[in-house]
XYZ file of C-alpha atoms in Angstrom:
360
model
C -1.121 107.839 114.722
C -4.110 110.114 115.198
C -3.622 110.470 118.965
C -0.045 111.863 118.802
C -1.185 114.328 116.153
C -4.052 115.510 118.357
C -1.613 115.974 121.255
C 0.726 117.935 119.009
C -2.094 120.242 117.928
C -3.164 120.684 121.573
C 0.391 121.579 122.604
C 0.747 124.007 119.699
C -2.550 125.677 120.614
C -1.570 125.912 124.290
C 1.784 127.439 123.333
C 0.091 129.957 121.034
C -2.401 130.984 123.715
C 0.397 131.408 126.251
C 2.314 133.613 123.811
C -0.795 135.679 123.112
C -1.582 135.987 126.821
C 1.961 137.131 127.630
C 1.899 139.596 124.734
C -1.436 141.027 125.890
C -0.204 141.355 129.483
C 3.020 143.096 128.420
C 1.401 145.537 125.996
C -1.518 146.407 128.260
C 0.695 146.959 131.307
C 2.769 149.343 129.209
C -0.349 151.050 127.811
C -1.744 151.526 131.317
C 1.313 153.634 132.188
C 1.125 155.952 129.166
C -2.522 156.008 128.057
C -5.479 157.046 130.248
C -8.289 154.534 130.667
C -11.071 155.398 128.231
C -8.973 157.895 126.284
C -11.123 157.712 123.153
C -14.303 157.465 125.199
C -13.515 160.952 126.466
C -13.988 162.256 122.916
C -17.426 160.625 122.744
C -18.565 161.998 126.115
C -17.210 165.456 125.288
C -19.083 165.398 121.962
C -22.301 164.459 123.762
C -21.842 167.367 126.172
C -21.249 169.682 123.211
C -24.657 168.701 121.794
C -26.310 169.388 125.159
C -24.767 172.889 125.074
C -25.943 173.508 121.506
C -22.498 173.136 119.906
C -21.291 170.894 117.117
C -19.908 167.586 118.403
C -17.382 167.245 115.562
C -13.704 168.010 116.099
C -12.396 169.396 119.371
C -15.403 171.591 120.251
C -16.534 169.301 123.057
C -13.263 169.438 125.011
C -14.288 172.680 126.712
C -17.307 170.906 128.212
C -15.237 168.142 129.812
C -12.863 170.044 132.119
C -12.572 166.984 134.384
C -10.160 165.427 131.868
C -6.654 166.798 131.874
C -3.966 166.065 129.338
C -5.976 166.497 126.167
C -9.051 164.932 124.593
C -8.873 163.370 121.103
C -10.988 165.036 118.407
C -14.361 163.507 117.604
C -14.010 162.239 114.001
C -17.346 160.472 113.545
C -20.860 161.330 112.359
C -22.912 162.863 115.209
C -24.994 159.715 115.797
C -22.740 158.228 118.480
C -22.618 161.532 120.356
C -26.419 161.740 120.157
C -26.747 158.241 121.616
C -24.522 159.268 124.524
C -26.439 162.438 125.400
C -28.043 160.651 128.418
C -24.515 160.122 129.795
C -23.648 163.792 129.315
C -25.631 164.862 132.388
C -23.941 162.315 134.651
C -20.741 162.945 136.632
C -17.752 162.188 134.426
C -16.505 159.073 136.289
C -20.005 157.560 136.222
C -20.434 158.304 132.515
C -17.019 156.854 131.686
C -17.497 153.595 133.602
C -20.999 153.096 132.237
C -19.643 153.466 128.710
C -16.742 151.104 129.425
C -19.212 148.551 130.810
C -21.131 148.880 127.545
C -17.934 148.277 125.559
C -17.216 145.150 127.619
C -20.759 143.879 127.018
C -20.449 144.565 123.280
C -17.134 142.707 123.155
C -18.686 139.673 124.845
C -21.622 139.891 122.433
C -19.143 139.863 119.536
C -18.135 136.358 120.638
C -21.762 135.236 120.409
C -22.210 136.819 116.969
C -19.073 135.107 115.594
C -20.002 131.726 117.090
C -22.260 130.528 114.213
C -19.295 130.810 111.817
C -16.524 129.307 113.922
C -18.023 127.650 117.017
C -17.721 128.697 120.653
C -14.068 127.728 121.338
C -12.682 129.554 118.300
C -14.964 132.559 118.881
C -13.854 132.898 122.511
C -10.165 132.494 121.659
C -10.421 134.700 118.565
C -11.835 137.632 120.519
C -10.296 137.314 123.993
C -6.745 136.346 122.948
C -6.568 139.021 120.255
C -4.451 141.983 121.389
C -6.486 144.643 119.493
C -9.551 143.589 121.509
C -7.874 144.626 124.759
C -6.386 147.804 123.290
C -9.845 148.779 122.072
C -11.340 147.989 125.493
C -8.778 150.084 127.336
C -9.430 153.096 125.117
C -13.216 152.690 125.316
C -13.397 152.455 121.529
C -16.612 152.018 119.506
C -14.973 149.398 117.260
C -16.381 146.337 119.049
C -19.910 147.530 118.242
C -18.937 148.171 114.615
C -17.481 144.637 114.484
C -20.797 143.259 115.785
C -22.680 145.130 113.048
C -20.232 143.888 110.388
C -20.604 140.300 111.613
C -24.391 140.698 111.533
C -24.183 142.163 108.028
C -22.130 139.205 106.779
C -24.850 136.807 107.913
C -27.700 138.650 106.155
C -26.938 137.428 102.651
C -30.363 136.005 101.849
C -32.738 138.211 99.841
C -35.399 137.905 102.549
C -33.057 139.841 104.859
C -32.476 142.603 102.285
C -34.352 145.305 104.182
C -32.714 144.509 107.512
C -29.294 144.345 105.843
C -29.737 147.921 104.634
C -30.700 149.028 108.145
C -27.603 147.358 109.655
C -25.316 148.996 107.077
C -26.982 152.354 107.726
C -26.502 152.171 111.501
C -22.884 151.101 111.047
C -22.351 154.076 108.744
C -24.056 156.439 111.185
C -21.704 155.323 113.948
C -18.516 155.212 111.860
C -18.543 156.108 108.178
C -16.426 153.179 106.927
C -19.225 150.519 106.740
C -20.718 152.559 103.882
C -18.238 150.775 101.577
C -20.593 147.770 101.694
C -22.727 149.768 99.250
C -20.107 148.961 96.590
C -21.246 145.338 96.733
C -24.935 146.216 96.984
C -24.624 148.191 93.739
C -22.427 145.553 92.053
C -24.983 142.838 92.790
C -28.029 145.072 92.287
C -29.403 144.678 95.773
C -31.663 147.685 95.345
C -33.953 146.863 98.261
C -31.017 146.947 100.666
C -29.793 150.215 99.144
C -33.187 151.889 99.538
C -33.518 150.556 103.075
C -30.100 151.947 104.006
C -30.807 155.292 102.347
C -34.200 155.728 104.024
C -32.715 154.810 107.416
C -29.897 157.334 107.001
C -32.244 160.107 105.907
C -34.724 159.296 108.667
C -32.123 159.439 111.436
C -30.635 162.690 110.121
C -34.081 164.365 109.907
C -35.043 163.227 113.420
C -31.755 164.593 114.782
C -32.051 168.081 113.267
C -33.488 169.702 116.434
C -30.194 168.810 118.154
C -27.607 168.550 115.357
C -27.275 170.648 112.205
C -26.782 169.338 108.684
C -23.335 170.963 108.735
C -22.390 168.759 111.698
C -23.531 165.662 109.812
C -21.598 166.715 106.742
C -18.486 167.562 108.756
C -18.694 164.392 110.838
C -19.096 162.174 107.784
C -16.020 163.676 106.108
C -13.834 164.527 109.105
C -11.868 161.270 109.077
C -11.500 161.445 105.277
C -10.171 164.992 105.463
C -7.687 164.204 108.194
C -4.129 164.261 106.852
C -2.265 163.429 110.061
C 0.849 161.305 109.610
C 2.108 158.855 112.213
C 4.392 155.806 112.172
C 1.680 154.086 114.229
C -0.890 154.256 111.399
C -1.169 150.875 109.692
C -3.056 151.303 106.405
C -1.487 151.497 102.935
C -2.863 155.016 102.578
C -1.196 156.177 105.784
C 2.063 154.378 104.984
C 2.249 155.923 101.501
C 1.267 159.351 102.849
C 4.303 159.296 105.142
C 6.688 158.778 102.208
C 8.595 161.778 100.804
C 8.093 163.324 97.387
C 5.668 162.227 94.691
C 4.967 158.859 96.339
C 3.440 160.602 99.350
C 1.252 162.774 97.121
C 0.168 160.383 94.378
C 0.345 157.084 96.265
C -2.662 157.472 98.601
C -5.296 158.397 95.978
C -3.961 155.738 93.611
C -4.206 152.956 96.193
C -7.642 154.128 97.363
C -9.148 154.367 93.872
C -7.537 151.117 92.744
C -8.736 149.010 95.687
C -12.236 150.530 95.628
C -12.540 149.900 91.868
C -11.253 146.327 92.156
C -13.647 145.556 95.018
C -16.610 146.949 93.060
C -15.682 145.087 89.859
C -14.911 141.789 91.555
C -18.104 142.171 93.572
C -20.006 141.298 90.403
C -18.167 137.971 89.997
C -18.067 136.538 93.506
C -20.610 135.471 96.094
C -22.499 138.196 97.897
C -21.014 137.147 101.228
C -17.404 137.244 100.026
C -18.095 140.589 98.356
C -19.338 142.056 101.638
C -16.361 140.492 103.417
C -13.922 142.149 100.987
C -15.719 145.471 101.478
C -15.478 145.107 105.270
C -11.682 144.712 105.006
C -11.267 147.648 102.633
C -11.371 150.428 105.293
C -8.516 148.764 107.190
C -6.377 149.053 104.044
C -7.284 152.476 102.631
C -8.503 154.665 105.519
C -6.037 157.372 106.478
C -6.183 156.625 110.207
C -5.885 152.938 111.123
C -4.328 151.957 114.443
C -3.349 148.486 115.598
C -6.492 148.179 117.707
C -8.688 148.904 114.666
C -7.933 145.350 113.504
C -10.765 144.134 115.748
C -12.934 145.117 112.771
C -11.290 142.304 110.771
C -12.543 139.528 113.078
C -15.860 139.017 111.212
C -13.971 138.699 107.901
C -11.537 136.213 109.436
C -14.519 134.212 110.714
C -15.956 134.038 107.188
C -12.624 132.800 105.828
C -12.349 130.293 108.689
C -15.660 128.815 107.615
C -14.707 128.614 103.905
C -12.189 125.738 103.776
C -8.884 124.539 105.234
C -6.694 126.792 103.095
C -8.745 129.853 104.012
C -8.632 128.756 107.657
C -4.838 128.720 107.606
C -4.774 132.219 106.080
C -7.227 133.522 108.685
C -5.246 131.952 111.537
C -1.931 133.302 110.226
C -3.455 136.772 109.850
C -4.811 136.643 113.408
C -1.427 135.529 114.797
C 0.611 138.100 112.846
C -1.659 140.986 113.864
C -1.805 139.950 117.515
C 1.829 138.958 118.063
C 3.741 141.074 115.530
C 1.616 143.929 114.187
C 3.349 146.712 112.288
C 3.580 146.294 108.527
C 2.454 142.689 108.986
C -1.088 143.948 109.621
C -1.808 145.536 106.209
C 0.139 142.778 104.418
C -1.945 139.963 105.903
C -5.237 141.869 105.626
C -4.422 142.560 101.967
C -3.937 138.827 101.458
C -7.353 138.178 103.032
C -8.898 140.850 100.806
C -7.337 139.247 97.731
C -8.670 135.830 98.713
C -12.171 137.288 99.005
C -11.908 139.031 95.631
C -10.421 135.962 93.898
C -11.915 133.045 95.867
C -10.855 130.485 93.238
C -7.381 130.827 94.788
C -8.814 129.283 97.939
C -10.476 126.365 96.247
C -14.120 125.300 96.725
C -16.107 125.993 99.847
C -16.242 123.039 102.242
C -20.020 122.833 101.788
C -19.452 122.144 98.087
C -18.086 118.722 99.033
C -21.120 117.768 101.073
């Protein structure tokens, strides 16, 4: 009886991987015709060149220093840290700088597999990353999200008190690269992890002070808030905030702040009642649900959270797998719906049942 069941599972897995492979091939062939390779990377390189020329990297200032790119460069909506790290590329010819950065993104994506492996094992880690459509979308655009996912996965493994200082440093560097990891502080405060908070704060202050000869405090302030201030509306944005913002009338005005404040408050309050790891996992999912600008490819940031759920028990594994499949094969409104379910399971883990280790 066991052998036919194993064959059935193997056939189901093979069919799923074929579907995912076909979906990736179709979407990426279409994207290659309408989106330039490294489109978002251009914003990073332009921002680095702006710093070299003594200008602020935030916004569209850097576009004037990257005339090699035609057809528009996206605005730089991050803290200046990433642009500072790419200053060595700013002096290189544009094609060289772009391909070096893309090689770095590929390496980071491969490293993400290794970082997820302790939670899910090699086969699941390889499949989870390489057969996930947002991974390839992020690669094509030269996005920073794979590195942020690595930092989130690292953060979710540093739950022991002896790692408190290093945890704060990891959260700080994630925040310096892309502001959203700062929401992990909600759980640090809820569970009174003061050492991690001080470590993160000192790291942030230290990096900002060291950068002042090249980047002003105004640039740090503007970069930290630029994504929060952005009010762009697009049917391609896939967070509850963005979806509500696109609605007419009072819903579009009141809905976004209500959903943001509600989910932040719930995460902070529930963070006092649940394990530290599940609290951090819930906080890592929160940006994908409340940030104003969330694209389909941003879902690569959810992979560490899905790995934590995969490790929890069978019920959580089914939820994580379903979420992964829906995001990769369907997308659209399915993305925030399934990620909200994962967030709820982290905030109310009794709905999942006991952790598998509890039975050992």
